Amino acid sequence: MSERLIYLPLGGAGEIGMNAYVYGYGAPGKERLILVDLGVTFGDMDTSPGIDLIMPDMRWLEQNKKRLEGIFITHGHEDHVGAVGYLWNKLKAPIYARQFTGTLARLKLEEMGLPADTVNIVAARPEVVELGPFKVQFVPVSHSIPESGALIIDTPAGRIVHTGDFKLDGTPVVGDAFDPALWHEIAKEGQGVKVLTCDSTNIFSKHPGRSEATLAEPVTEWVLAQKGLVVTTTFASNIARLKTLADAGAAAGRKVCLLGRAMRRMVGVGTETGILTDFPDTIGPEEAAGLPRDKVMLIVTGSQGERRAASAQLARGRYLGLSLKEGDSFLFSSKTIPGNERGVIRIMNAFSELGVNVFDDNDGAYHVSGHANRPDIEAVHDLLKPQMVIPMHGEHMHLRQHMKLAQGKGIASAIIVNGNVTDLSGDRPKIVDQVETGRLYLDGSVLIGAMDGIVRDRIRMALNGHALVSVIVDEEDNVLPDAWVELMGLPDRTRGGDDLSSHVEGELAEFLEGADDRTVRDDGKMDEAIRKITRQVCMEEIGKKPEVSVIISRLMAD
Amino acid sequence: MSERLIYLPLGGAGEIGMNAYVYGYGAPGKERLILVDLGVTFGDMDTSPGIDLIMPDMRWLEQNKKRLEGIFITHGHEDHVGAVGYLWNKLKAPIYARQFTGTLARLKLEEMGLPADTVNIVAARPEVVELGPFKVQFVPVSHSIPESGALIIDTPAGRIVHTGDFKLDGTPVVGDAFDPALWHEIAKEGQGVKVLTCDSTNIFSKHPGRSEATLAEPVTEWVLAQKGLVVTTTFASNIARLKTLADAGAAAGRKVCLLGRAMRRMVGVGTETGILTDFPDTIGPEEAAGLPRDKVMLIVTGSQGERRAASAQLARGRYLGLSLKEGDSFLFSSKTIPGNERGVIRIMNAFSELGVNVFDDNDGAYHVSGHANRPDIEAVHDLLKPQMVIPMHGEHMHLRQHMKLAQGKGIASAIIVNGNVTDLSGDRPKIVDQVETGRLYLDGSVLIGAMDGIVRDRIRMALNGHALVSVIVDEEDNVLPDAWVELMGLPDRTRGGDDLSSHVEGELAEFLEGADDRTVRDDGKMDEAIRKITRQVCMEEIGKKPEVSVIISRLMAD
């Protein structure tokens, strides 16, 4: 049987987040494999209450880890590198990344007590990593974090370009500019590009993306116009933006103070790796608190309304000796990710109550996106002239729109989602198999499966409340007359004003007194009957059916 | 002591939703009162899991109901009329509304078995309702529901104009056009306008609002361009939009079918009250299913991604014999309300998976807002020339922005939020007292207080899981050795792979064996100790502290 080139997303295709893409080359079922990215996504109250981090279920790759040659991390965003500390142990393949990204990956491994030296630092093209049938190069691209890298993956079946996250920015302030000449060169080499696996995040944005450099002037003008303390927020990893903001603060004669662990860490790694130069001197919160308000700019974490970040702490009151008041100004140099609106709005209103003037991105004057918009994506299609386009890094609707864009230009394309084993050997992508994929939840310190029912039970308790019933059966299989009912997350009183638990206890006592021996001896039957009665009584009395847990204690003769 | 004019929002000021505004005139503490609107807002998983409807806590007004002359409902949106069925019984004052709104209010009362004849139908100005010191007129304004009414409230202390929800639309398709001449007249009468209490929803929208009539052409062109089944969604109550959509469908040679109870009800009431004329003939779902796909347009409920609405049902598959497929088109002729993004996106992706082409409002080509934008609000300030402006119908940041706008024009203004008793007698608003306000949750069939702790417990169970511990103490105050632990919403296994409940049971058994008599006899001490141990063990083993319920059963000697 001949060899083939395959693509298999395990995360990131059909969703935005937790990127993990497998490529393989070899005889079917025996392909040598590489993994591109190993990221996380974040939980939310609607679908995953109590869950901080979500990551791809790598079961398939774990089962095939002997075939895994290496893991390439395109850039340092959490949705690309965030799962390294949690999942590397299951895969144990060497990691390859550029300097800045690799440093972040090493920190993550160290935090989990894993060997940081598994991370190999790779220079940008022309350096080539040769692993089995793969020759891989990192191509500098512009994005909202420095040293983002597209990958050139050369295989015996042809060249793949995997864009990672990118935008077309010729003046990105920090990090690599997008270089069309370089991409032109990549398209011309050898047989050209067989497959372009391409970021789809902003496929619905119709206008060409704007450069980070366009922000300097409006942001500086904005800072100059403010009279009190100035606070700005953006993603901690957006080092270029931190520089744009800090430079604007300095230009306006303000001292800059960074608040939030993630932000200080990013600036530290940026400086350490030589990426970030000329960053204005920063001061600590104590010094900031001692200066006149119009001489200080805080740059803080929490642009998405995260409850524990610096922005939320400031919104609630004093934080590290600093507090905001009437006449101060707060700028969201960011866009709210869909789903985070409520959290951001909560903070905006809290600031409003303090008398703080809140500013959003002002239709883009104070924020630009890190992803390529539709015209930019088209430009890359045109530059690389790939035989086929595989849309990735998108929800289903993004992938579909991107596919249509490619097909409209006569390029072969398909919607490939997590778990689709896709043969790229021919002249169009062909789904040839389906592997089991899914999500792992980091719950406290334990990884659980999204489908294990644990989170489902939490959601049910949140929606329906929880009734606990305790029943005791004595040594002679007599039920003691009192069932005990404890309610959690349920009203105390019925519609008629009675005590709800007493009411349920009364109905249960009636049942237990009349229950026959066969029922009483059978835990399953007892459980079912008690559950049913409890739910029915609650439905009648309060109009909802709670979750019910029944504990039957059987006393043993000594 | 002299008489005074007061304003007291009980809902809707400092939030968007559950509007309820009190005005009073008379000796302090003895003012005669009217209530404007009695609305609901909707729950969400983040802050109110399991709660369908939220309404203002009317305790203060209930305690003062003898002073309440009447309830005026400005228009038929749920956030203005939705609580009538649940709270009228606590107030029992006559309701006044225009025909369409009043019909909706009557339906709500009837559904709850309350007297519908408490609703008095009032014609628009010049009809005057005289109640105690108040003379009230309904002034037709344009909004996204027909027969929206601003109120002129004349009192011995001067004229109040309470806008309700409004926009400046000279061609609203259905319902009353905004008439500047009329407002000019209102401003000129008598002493002019003392107080303008004004909608703040769109205060952050910088451009003048657009007319409903501007949608007809782009929507019709859009329908003409579609080849398969066409589905559109908008708010059920936006009757003008339903007509815009249906007319576009009919113009494109399609039969129109309405799906969703709320939508059929609205069109029914609209037709019945004579507001809606010339609506294209509609067909039922069975007939629609039998026609060629390119001859049908469905107009469905669920523009906000509501799980039980028609749009979500169609996204999940077959609904009333209809299903969508490759080549069909779905248009959101609506904007997503902040907080509903995830639900809407879920549906968009589900349609994408079916191959349906999904369209959003296309930067406003297929949707216009029902609220006045900033320039429109300014125009009303200019038209009415009020002595003071009270911003309402907004979150804190909206009220603040609106206040600044007014103050910038030299008009007295203040941020007045729920519970602020505000004296309007002077030349500027003055907060003179604070009354207790809050929220009531409709939970199943019971009204509970937002601060009762019930919903807090649900959120805690959702975030932390719930551990139940059952302990039995025998007739001689000996603890039976086995504590029983049942887990809900928690992992079965510890990080080390052990059974978590067994592990907790083991630790509890150790404690119980060593517990002294004083502890064992004391329910409070036992509860506290068991709770503490359970939480500690879970923290060590799974990295989180669950909610714990302890049931101590004490066996009695016969």
Tab-separated table of N, CA, C and O in Angstrom, chain A residues 139 141 150-152 159-163 166 178-189 191-198 376-389 411:
chain	number	residue	atom	x	y	z
A	139	VAL	N	8.188	30.191	10.083
A	139	VAL	CA	8.197	31.421	9.291
A	139	VAL	C	7.610	32.549	10.132
A	139	VAL	O	6.463	32.470	10.555
A	141	VAL	N	5.556	35.401	11.425
A	141	VAL	CA	4.344	36.122	11.004
A	141	VAL	C	3.973	37.118	12.089
A	141	VAL	O	4.352	36.963	13.250
A	150	ALA	N	4.333	30.849	11.471
A	150	ALA	CA	3.678	29.882	10.596
A	150	ALA	C	4.669	28.738	10.430
A	150	ALA	O	5.866	28.899	10.675
A	151	LEU	N	4.171	27.573	10.043
A	151	LEU	CA	5.071	26.446	9.817
A	151	LEU	C	5.059	26.062	8.348
A	151	LEU	O	3.993	25.988	7.724
A	152	ILE	N	6.261	25.849	7.806
A	152	ILE	CA	6.366	25.159	6.516
A	152	ILE	C	6.668	23.718	6.874
A	152	ILE	O	7.639	23.429	7.583
A	159	ARG	N	4.424	20.207	0.079
A	159	ARG	CA	4.603	21.235	1.106
A	159	ARG	C	3.263	21.668	1.714
A	159	ARG	O	2.309	21.974	1.014
A	160	ILE	N	3.265	21.693	3.056
A	160	ILE	CA	2.117	22.239	3.788
A	160	ILE	C	2.552	23.564	4.395
A	160	ILE	O	3.645	23.666	4.946
A	161	VAL	N	1.704	24.571	4.293
A	161	VAL	CA	1.914	25.785	5.100
A	161	VAL	C	0.789	25.853	6.127
A	161	VAL	O	-0.392	25.886	5.770
A	162	HIS	N	1.183	25.812	7.393
A	162	HIS	CA	0.224	25.902	8.503
A	162	HIS	C	0.409	27.286	9.114
A	162	HIS	O	1.443	27.574	9.705
A	163	THR	N	-0.593	28.153	8.942
A	163	THR	CA	-0.346	29.569	9.255
A	163	THR	C	-0.196	29.868	10.739
A	163	THR	O	0.410	30.866	11.099
A	166	PHE	N	-2.277	34.582	12.613
A	166	PHE	CA	-1.479	35.621	11.950
A	166	PHE	C	-2.345	36.779	11.494
A	166	PHE	O	-3.568	36.682	11.410
A	178	PHE	N	4.967	41.205	8.774
A	178	PHE	CA	4.593	40.284	7.714
A	178	PHE	C	5.377	40.675	6.469
A	178	PHE	O	5.416	41.847	6.094
A	179	ASP	N	5.980	39.671	5.823
A	179	ASP	CA	6.876	39.943	4.712
A	179	ASP	C	6.380	39.229	3.459
A	179	ASP	O	6.626	38.048	3.260
A	180	PRO	N	5.654	39.941	2.602
A	180	PRO	CA	5.070	39.290	1.417
A	180	PRO	C	6.128	38.647	0.517
A	180	PRO	O	5.864	37.583	-0.074
A	181	ALA	N	7.327	39.257	0.439
A	181	ALA	CA	8.365	38.715	-0.441
A	181	ALA	C	8.758	37.307	0.006
A	181	ALA	O	8.943	36.389	-0.800
A	182	LEU	N	8.836	37.156	1.345
A	182	LEU	CA	9.182	35.860	1.905
A	182	LEU	C	8.135	34.809	1.546
A	182	LEU	O	8.447	33.684	1.166
A	183	TRP	N	6.876	35.199	1.655
A	183	TRP	CA	5.792	34.262	1.351
A	183	TRP	C	5.750	33.936	-0.138
A	183	TRP	O	5.426	32.807	-0.529
A	184	HIS	N	6.089	34.894	-0.935
A	184	HIS	CA	6.164	34.680	-2.377
A	184	HIS	C	7.224	33.623	-2.682
A	184	HIS	O	6.998	32.696	-3.471
A	185	GLU	N	8.349	33.770	-2.012
A	185	GLU	CA	9.471	32.835	-2.146
A	185	GLU	C	9.041	31.415	-1.753
A	185	GLU	O	9.330	30.445	-2.448
A	186	ILE	N	8.315	31.336	-0.626
A	186	ILE	CA	7.847	30.035	-0.126
A	186	ILE	C	6.931	29.365	-1.142
A	186	ILE	O	6.955	28.157	-1.339
A	187	ALA	N	6.139	30.182	-1.815
A	187	ALA	CA	5.204	29.644	-2.801
A	187	ALA	C	5.923	29.139	-4.046
A	187	ALA	O	5.456	28.216	-4.728
A	188	LYS	N	7.082	29.753	-4.338
A	188	LYS	CA	7.800	29.449	-5.575
A	188	LYS	C	8.705	28.224	-5.462
A	188	LYS	O	9.038	27.594	-6.465
A	189	GLU	N	9.156	27.938	-4.250
A	189	GLU	CA	10.132	26.859	-4.072
A	189	GLU	C	9.538	25.521	-4.490
A	189	GLU	O	8.380	25.222	-4.188
A	191	GLN	N	7.789	22.399	-5.687
A	191	GLN	CA	6.496	22.196	-6.342
A	191	GLN	C	5.451	23.210	-5.881
A	191	GLN	O	4.279	23.069	-6.203
A	192	GLY	N	5.874	24.165	-5.081
A	192	GLY	CA	4.911	25.125	-4.541
A	192	GLY	C	4.171	24.532	-3.348
A	192	GLY	O	4.587	23.532	-2.783
A	193	VAL	N	3.077	25.189	-2.975
A	193	VAL	CA	2.353	24.789	-1.764
A	193	VAL	C	1.214	23.844	-2.118
A	193	VAL	O	0.335	24.181	-2.897
A	194	LYS	N	1.263	22.680	-1.506
A	194	LYS	CA	0.176	21.715	-1.736
A	194	LYS	C	-1.028	22.060	-0.853
A	194	LYS	O	-2.163	22.109	-1.317
A	195	VAL	N	-0.764	22.285	0.424
A	195	VAL	CA	-1.847	22.509	1.383
A	195	VAL	C	-1.594	23.780	2.199
A	195	VAL	O	-0.515	23.946	2.752
A	196	LEU	N	-2.599	24.633	2.245
A	196	LEU	CA	-2.544	25.779	3.161
A	196	LEU	C	-3.577	25.540	4.260
A	196	LEU	O	-4.776	25.505	3.998
A	197	THR	N	-3.087	25.333	5.475
A	197	THR	CA	-3.988	25.192	6.632
A	197	THR	C	-4.020	26.558	7.302
A	197	THR	O	-2.995	27.056	7.757
A	198	CYS	N	-5.195	27.184	7.330
A	198	CYS	CA	-5.216	28.634	7.502
A	198	CYS	C	-6.206	29.115	8.569
A	198	CYS	O	-7.361	28.673	8.618
A	376	ASP	N	-7.386	39.889	3.917
A	376	ASP	CA	-6.020	39.462	4.221
A	376	ASP	C	-5.859	37.962	3.961
A	376	ASP	O	-4.824	37.503	3.474
A	377	ILE	N	-6.892	37.209	4.330
A	377	ILE	CA	-6.872	35.765	4.077
A	377	ILE	C	-6.817	35.506	2.583
A	377	ILE	O	-6.051	34.669	2.096
A	378	GLU	N	-7.624	36.273	1.859
A	378	GLU	CA	-7.592	36.144	0.393
A	378	GLU	C	-6.210	36.452	-0.166
A	378	GLU	O	-5.712	35.780	-1.072
A	379	ALA	N	-5.578	37.473	0.412
A	379	ALA	CA	-4.235	37.862	-0.056
A	379	ALA	C	-3.261	36.706	0.132
A	379	ALA	O	-2.402	36.454	-0.718
A	380	VAL	N	-3.411	35.980	1.242
A	380	VAL	CA	-2.517	34.843	1.499
A	380	VAL	C	-2.823	33.693	0.541
A	380	VAL	O	-1.916	33.033	0.021
A	381	HIS	N	-4.108	33.453	0.283
A	381	HIS	CA	-4.455	32.464	-0.746
A	381	HIS	C	-3.743	32.829	-2.044
A	381	HIS	O	-3.149	31.980	-2.712
A	382	ASP	N	-3.819	34.102	-2.407
A	382	ASP	CA	-3.258	34.557	-3.681
A	382	ASP	C	-1.739	34.463	-3.702
A	382	ASP	O	-1.142	34.090	-4.723
A	383	LEU	N	-1.131	34.792	-2.558
A	383	LEU	CA	0.334	34.744	-2.472
A	383	LEU	C	0.860	33.321	-2.584
A	383	LEU	O	1.843	33.061	-3.268
A	384	LEU	N	0.199	32.417	-1.873
A	384	LEU	CA	0.741	31.047	-1.764
A	384	LEU	C	0.237	30.110	-2.855
A	384	LEU	O	0.824	29.057	-3.084
A	385	LYS	N	-0.859	30.489	-3.493
A	385	LYS	CA	-1.429	29.663	-4.555
A	385	LYS	C	-1.432	28.173	-4.189
A	385	LYS	O	-0.882	27.337	-4.922
A	386	PRO	N	-2.052	27.806	-3.073
A	386	PRO	CA	-2.034	26.398	-2.657
A	386	PRO	C	-2.967	25.565	-3.529
A	386	PRO	O	-3.922	26.085	-4.111
A	387	GLN	N	-2.666	24.266	-3.570
A	387	GLN	CA	-3.556	23.348	-4.287
A	387	GLN	C	-4.858	23.179	-3.513
A	387	GLN	O	-5.928	23.045	-4.078
A	388	MET	N	-4.730	23.162	-2.192
A	388	MET	CA	-5.961	23.098	-1.377
A	388	MET	C	-5.825	23.946	-0.123
A	388	MET	O	-4.731	24.181	0.365
A	389	VAL	N	-6.972	24.417	0.354
A	389	VAL	CA	-7.033	25.210	1.596
A	389	VAL	C	-7.816	24.425	2.635
A	389	VAL	O	-8.938	23.980	2.370
A	411	ILE	N	-10.040	26.938	-5.590
A	411	ILE	CA	-9.114	26.133	-4.795
A	411	ILE	C	-9.905	25.038	-4.086
A	411	ILE	O	-10.962	25.305	-3.517
